[in-house]
Amino acid sequence: LSRRSFAAGTSALAVSTFAIGNARAAEFTYKYANNLPLSHPLNIRAQEAAAKIKEETSGRFELQIYPSSQLGSDTDTLGQIRSGAVDFFTLSGLILSTFVPAASINGVGFAFKDYDTVWKTMDGKLGEYVRGEIAKARSIIAFEKIWDNGFRHTTSSNKPIVTPADLANFKIRVPASPLWTSMYRAFGSAPTTINFNEVYSALQSKVVDGQENPLAIVSTAKLFEVQSYCSLTNHMWDGFWFLANRANWEALPQDIRAVVSKHINAAAVAERADVAKLGDTVQADLTAKGMKFNTVDPAPFREKLKAAGFYTEWKGKFGDAAWATLEASVGSLG
Ligand code: X2X
């Protein structure tokens, strides 16, 4: 029995069922952590992939899924994937940038006009560049296909966001990432860094008045229970890199690695379609639950960021070459 087979039996929180009674314990039991509820397409597709992997490896490989930050906040779990205490982790590139600075480049405000541009960019040269930077950090690697989080919108307990002036002094939660803090400072807001596992309670207790996330998360994480307004700001596209601890990954036999990466990448592509489909229906659901929606003209928001020097600052941080790769795909950012 490997060390991993023993470890498998100690986890009460895992979603997948594991060998009890007459079933044989898997040869390799690997932990996958994420910050989203079980009902989110990311977890639905990950569970499907886990079942397919188990089947195709004849039970040799078991992927145990820990949703909803059960193993800790994103910041904690980033430490665990680096050390190998966790084997796999889906993490926003923006948060990953606290370890691999280049990874936040897709989060530049208003960079993407639509999903076609997102996938062309992230499955193309820019994504390849970011994965290369992740690999250079040595302790982790990223699978080829990034998973969709979505275009982010702004919710609030006290007012709709219609113009950039509405963001002035706005008490908004941001994830742990310098790019997010910098963008809301440029808007003149009062950003507070809070990991996702504490967002619902921070909104409920009014530590902050608002937050920003894609509609699939506003819905599945039930943020509509603690937020009244949803402004369709579309200010950023965000995705999750499926990360592996390098040493643990390389400890797997080549044939198992091939099966795992095939099903994980296929699940990412399926999840993208699920999130897009949800986008068509979720606004109506949230409206029925009492959220008030408004659309937003992005032009003045983008102008505000430009005038505050946001694009110049981040072009300098990412470097001319990376910035040119981004602009070659999305157009000039000014
Ligand atoms: O923390 C968030 O807001 C979330 C769930 O969108 C991310 O993982 C970045």
Coordinates of C-alpha atoms in Angstrom, one line a residue, residues 8-265:
A8 CA -7.5 8.4 1.5
G9 CA -9.3 6.8 4.5
T10 CA -8.8 9.8 6.8
S11 CA -10.9 12.2 4.9
A12 CA -14.5 12.6 5.9
L13 CA -15.2 15.7 3.8
A14 CA -14.4 14.3 0.4
V15 CA -17.3 14.2 -2.1
S16 CA -16.3 11.0 -3.9
T17 CA -17.1 7.7 -2.2
F18 CA -14.1 5.6 -1.6
A19 CA -13.3 1.9 -1.1
I20 CA -15.2 0.4 1.8
G21 CA -15.9 -3.3 2.3
N22 CA -15.3 -5.4 -0.8
A23 CA -14.1 -2.7 -3.1
R24 CA -10.4 -2.4 -3.6
A25 CA -8.6 0.8 -2.5
A26 CA -7.2 2.9 -5.3
E27 CA -3.5 2.7 -5.9
F28 CA -3.3 6.5 -6.2
T29 CA -5.7 8.8 -4.3
Y30 CA -5.2 12.4 -5.1
K31 CA -6.9 15.5 -3.6
Y32 CA -8.4 18.2 -5.7
A33 CA -9.5 21.4 -3.9
N34 CA -11.6 24.3 -5.1
N35 CA -13.5 27.2 -3.7
L36 CA -16.9 26.7 -5.4
P37 CA -20.2 25.2 -4.3
L38 CA -21.0 21.6 -5.5
S39 CA -23.8 23.0 -7.6
H40 CA -21.4 25.1 -9.8
P41 CA -20.7 23.6 -13.2
L42 CA -17.0 23.3 -12.3
N43 CA -17.8 20.8 -9.6
I44 CA -20.4 19.0 -11.7
R45 CA -17.9 18.5 -14.5
A46 CA -15.0 17.7 -12.1
Q47 CA -17.1 14.9 -10.6
E48 CA -17.9 13.5 -14.0
A49 CA -14.2 13.6 -14.9
A50 CA -13.4 11.8 -11.6
A51 CA -15.8 9.0 -12.5
K52 CA -14.4 8.6 -16.0
I53 CA -10.8 8.6 -14.8
K54 CA -11.6 5.9 -12.2
E55 CA -13.3 3.8 -14.9
E56 CA -10.5 4.2 -17.5
T57 CA -7.8 3.4 -14.9
S58 CA -9.7 0.4 -13.7
G59 CA -9.9 2.0 -10.3
R60 CA -6.2 2.6 -9.9
F61 CA -6.7 6.4 -9.7
E62 CA -9.2 8.1 -7.4
L63 CA -9.7 11.9 -7.6
Q64 CA -11.2 13.1 -4.3
I65 CA -12.9 16.4 -4.7
Y66 CA -13.0 19.0 -1.9
P67 CA -15.4 21.8 -2.9
S68 CA -16.3 25.1 -1.1
S69 CA -12.8 25.7 0.3
Q70 CA -13.1 22.7 2.7
L71 CA -9.3 22.5 2.9
G72 CA -8.9 26.2 3.5
S73 CA -9.1 29.6 1.8
D74 CA -7.6 30.1 -1.6
T75 CA -4.6 31.7 0.0
D76 CA -4.1 28.7 2.3
T77 CA -4.7 26.2 -0.5
L78 CA -2.1 28.0 -2.7
G79 CA 0.4 27.2 0.0
Q80 CA -0.8 23.6 0.1
I81 CA -0.5 23.0 -3.6
R82 CA 3.0 24.4 -3.6
S83 CA 4.1 22.1 -0.8
G84 CA 2.2 19.1 -2.1
A85 CA -0.3 18.7 0.8
V86 CA -2.9 19.1 -1.9
D87 CA -2.4 17.5 -5.4
F88 CA -4.7 19.6 -7.6
F89 CA -6.3 23.0 -7.2
T90 CA -8.4 25.3 -9.5
L91 CA -7.3 28.8 -8.8
S92 CA -8.0 32.2 -10.5
G93 CA -5.0 33.4 -12.4
L94 CA -5.3 36.7 -10.5
I95 CA -4.9 35.0 -7.1
L96 CA -2.1 32.8 -8.5
S97 CA -0.3 36.0 -9.4
T98 CA 0.7 36.4 -5.8
F99 CA 3.1 33.5 -6.6
V100 CA 3.4 33.8 -10.4
P101 CA 3.0 37.5 -11.3
A102 CA 2.3 37.0 -15.0
A103 CA -0.8 34.9 -14.2
S104 CA -3.1 37.9 -13.6
I105 CA -2.7 39.3 -17.1
N106 CA -6.1 38.1 -18.3
G107 CA -7.7 40.2 -15.5
V108 CA -6.7 43.6 -17.0
G109 CA -9.9 45.7 -16.8
F110 CA -12.1 45.5 -19.9
A111 CA -9.5 43.6 -21.9
F112 CA -12.0 41.0 -23.5
K113 CA -15.0 42.0 -25.5
D114 CA -16.6 38.5 -25.7
Y115 CA -16.0 34.8 -25.1
D116 CA -14.7 34.1 -28.6
T117 CA -11.8 36.5 -27.8
V118 CA -11.3 34.9 -24.4
W119 CA -10.9 31.3 -25.7
K120 CA -8.8 32.4 -28.7
T121 CA -6.5 34.2 -26.3
M122 CA -6.3 31.7 -23.4
D123 CA -6.1 28.6 -25.7
G124 CA -3.5 30.6 -27.8
K125 CA -0.3 32.4 -27.2
L126 CA -1.1 34.3 -24.1
G127 CA -2.3 31.2 -22.3
E128 CA 0.8 29.3 -23.4
Y129 CA 2.9 32.1 -22.0
V130 CA 1.2 32.1 -18.7
R131 CA 1.4 28.3 -18.4
G132 CA 5.1 28.6 -19.2
E133 CA 5.5 31.1 -16.3
I134 CA 3.6 28.8 -14.0
A135 CA 5.9 25.8 -15.0
K136 CA 9.0 28.0 -14.3
A137 CA 7.9 28.5 -10.7
R138 CA 8.9 24.8 -10.4
S139 CA 6.5 23.5 -7.7
I140 CA 3.3 23.5 -9.8
I141 CA 2.1 23.0 -13.3
A142 CA -1.1 24.1 -15.1
F143 CA -3.2 21.9 -17.3
E144 CA -3.7 23.1 -20.9
K145 CA -7.3 24.2 -20.7
I146 CA -8.3 27.0 -18.4
W147 CA -11.8 26.6 -16.8
D148 CA -14.3 29.4 -17.0
N149 CA -15.1 31.6 -14.0
G150 CA -16.8 34.2 -16.2
F151 CA -17.2 37.9 -16.9
R152 CA -17.4 39.6 -13.6
H153 CA -20.3 41.9 -12.6
T154 CA -20.8 44.1 -9.5
T155 CA -23.3 43.4 -6.8
S156 CA -24.2 45.7 -3.9
S157 CA -26.5 45.9 -0.9
N158 CA -27.2 49.6 -1.1
K159 CA -27.1 51.0 -4.7
P160 CA -26.7 50.1 -8.4
I161 CA -23.4 50.9 -10.0
V162 CA -24.2 52.9 -13.2
T163 CA -21.2 55.3 -13.7
P164 CA -17.7 55.2 -12.4
A165 CA -18.7 57.9 -9.8
D166 CA -20.8 55.2 -8.1
L167 CA -17.6 53.3 -7.3
A168 CA -16.0 56.2 -5.5
N169 CA -15.6 55.3 -1.8
F170 CA -17.6 52.1 -2.5
K171 CA -16.7 49.5 0.1
I172 CA -16.1 46.5 -2.1
R173 CA -14.7 43.1 -1.4
V174 CA -11.9 42.0 -3.7
P175 CA -10.1 38.6 -3.9
A176 CA -6.4 38.4 -2.7
S177 CA -4.6 39.9 -5.8
P178 CA -2.7 43.1 -6.4
L179 CA -4.4 43.6 -9.8
W180 CA -7.9 43.7 -8.1
T181 CA -6.8 46.1 -5.4
S182 CA -5.1 48.3 -8.0
M183 CA -8.1 48.5 -10.2
Y184 CA -10.5 49.5 -7.4
R185 CA -8.0 52.1 -6.1
A186 CA -8.0 53.5 -9.7
F187 CA -11.7 53.8 -9.4
G188 CA -11.4 55.6 -6.1
S189 CA -13.2 52.7 -4.2
A190 CA -12.3 51.3 -0.8
P191 CA -11.3 47.7 -1.7
T192 CA -10.9 45.1 1.1
T193 CA -9.2 41.8 0.4
I194 CA -11.3 38.8 1.6
N195 CA -11.0 35.2 0.5
F196 CA -14.1 33.7 -1.2
N197 CA -14.9 31.4 1.7
E198 CA -15.6 34.5 3.8
V199 CA -17.5 36.6 1.3
Y200 CA -21.1 35.6 2.1
S201 CA -20.7 36.4 5.8
A202 CA -18.8 39.6 5.0
L203 CA -21.7 40.8 2.9
Q204 CA -24.3 39.6 5.4
S205 CA -22.6 41.5 8.3
K206 CA -22.0 44.5 6.0
V207 CA -18.2 44.5 6.5
V208 CA -18.4 45.5 2.8
D209 CA -21.3 46.8 0.7
G210 CA -20.5 45.0 -2.5
Q211 CA -18.5 42.4 -4.4
E212 CA -17.9 41.4 -8.0
N213 CA -18.3 37.9 -9.5
P214 CA -19.8 36.2 -12.5
L215 CA -23.6 35.4 -12.4
A216 CA -23.0 31.7 -12.0
I217 CA -21.4 32.4 -8.7
V218 CA -23.9 35.0 -7.6
S219 CA -26.4 32.3 -8.1
T220 CA -24.7 29.1 -6.9
A221 CA -23.1 30.7 -3.8
K222 CA -26.4 32.4 -3.0
L223 CA -25.0 35.9 -2.9
F224 CA -28.4 37.1 -3.9
E225 CA -29.5 36.4 -0.4
V226 CA -27.2 39.2 0.9
Q227 CA -27.1 41.6 -2.1
S228 CA -29.9 43.6 -3.7
Y229 CA -28.4 45.1 -6.9
C230 CA -26.5 43.5 -9.7
S231 CA -24.9 45.9 -12.2
L232 CA -23.7 44.2 -15.4
T233 CA -20.3 45.9 -15.4
N234 CA -18.5 43.1 -17.4
H235 CA -15.3 44.6 -16.1
M236 CA -13.0 41.6 -16.2
W237 CA -12.9 38.0 -17.5
D238 CA -11.6 35.5 -14.9
G239 CA -10.7 31.8 -15.2
F240 CA -9.4 29.0 -13.1
W241 CA -6.1 27.2 -14.0
F242 CA -6.3 23.6 -13.0
L243 CA -3.0 23.3 -11.1
A244 CA -1.1 20.2 -10.1
N245 CA 1.7 19.9 -7.6
R246 CA 4.6 19.0 -9.8
A247 CA 6.3 16.3 -7.7
N248 CA 3.0 14.5 -6.9
W249 CA 2.0 14.7 -10.6
E250 CA 5.3 13.3 -11.8
A251 CA 5.1 10.5 -9.2
L252 CA 2.2 9.1 -11.3
P253 CA 2.9 6.6 -14.0
Q254 CA 2.8 8.1 -17.5
D255 CA -0.4 6.1 -18.6
I256 CA -2.3 7.4 -15.6
R257 CA -1.2 11.0 -16.2
A258 CA -2.4 10.7 -19.8
V259 CA -5.9 9.6 -18.7
V260 CA -6.2 12.3 -16.0
S261 CA -5.1 15.1 -18.2
K262 CA -7.4 14.0 -21.1
H263 CA -10.5 13.9 -18.9
I264 CA -9.6 17.1 -16.9
N265 CA -9.1 19.1 -20.1

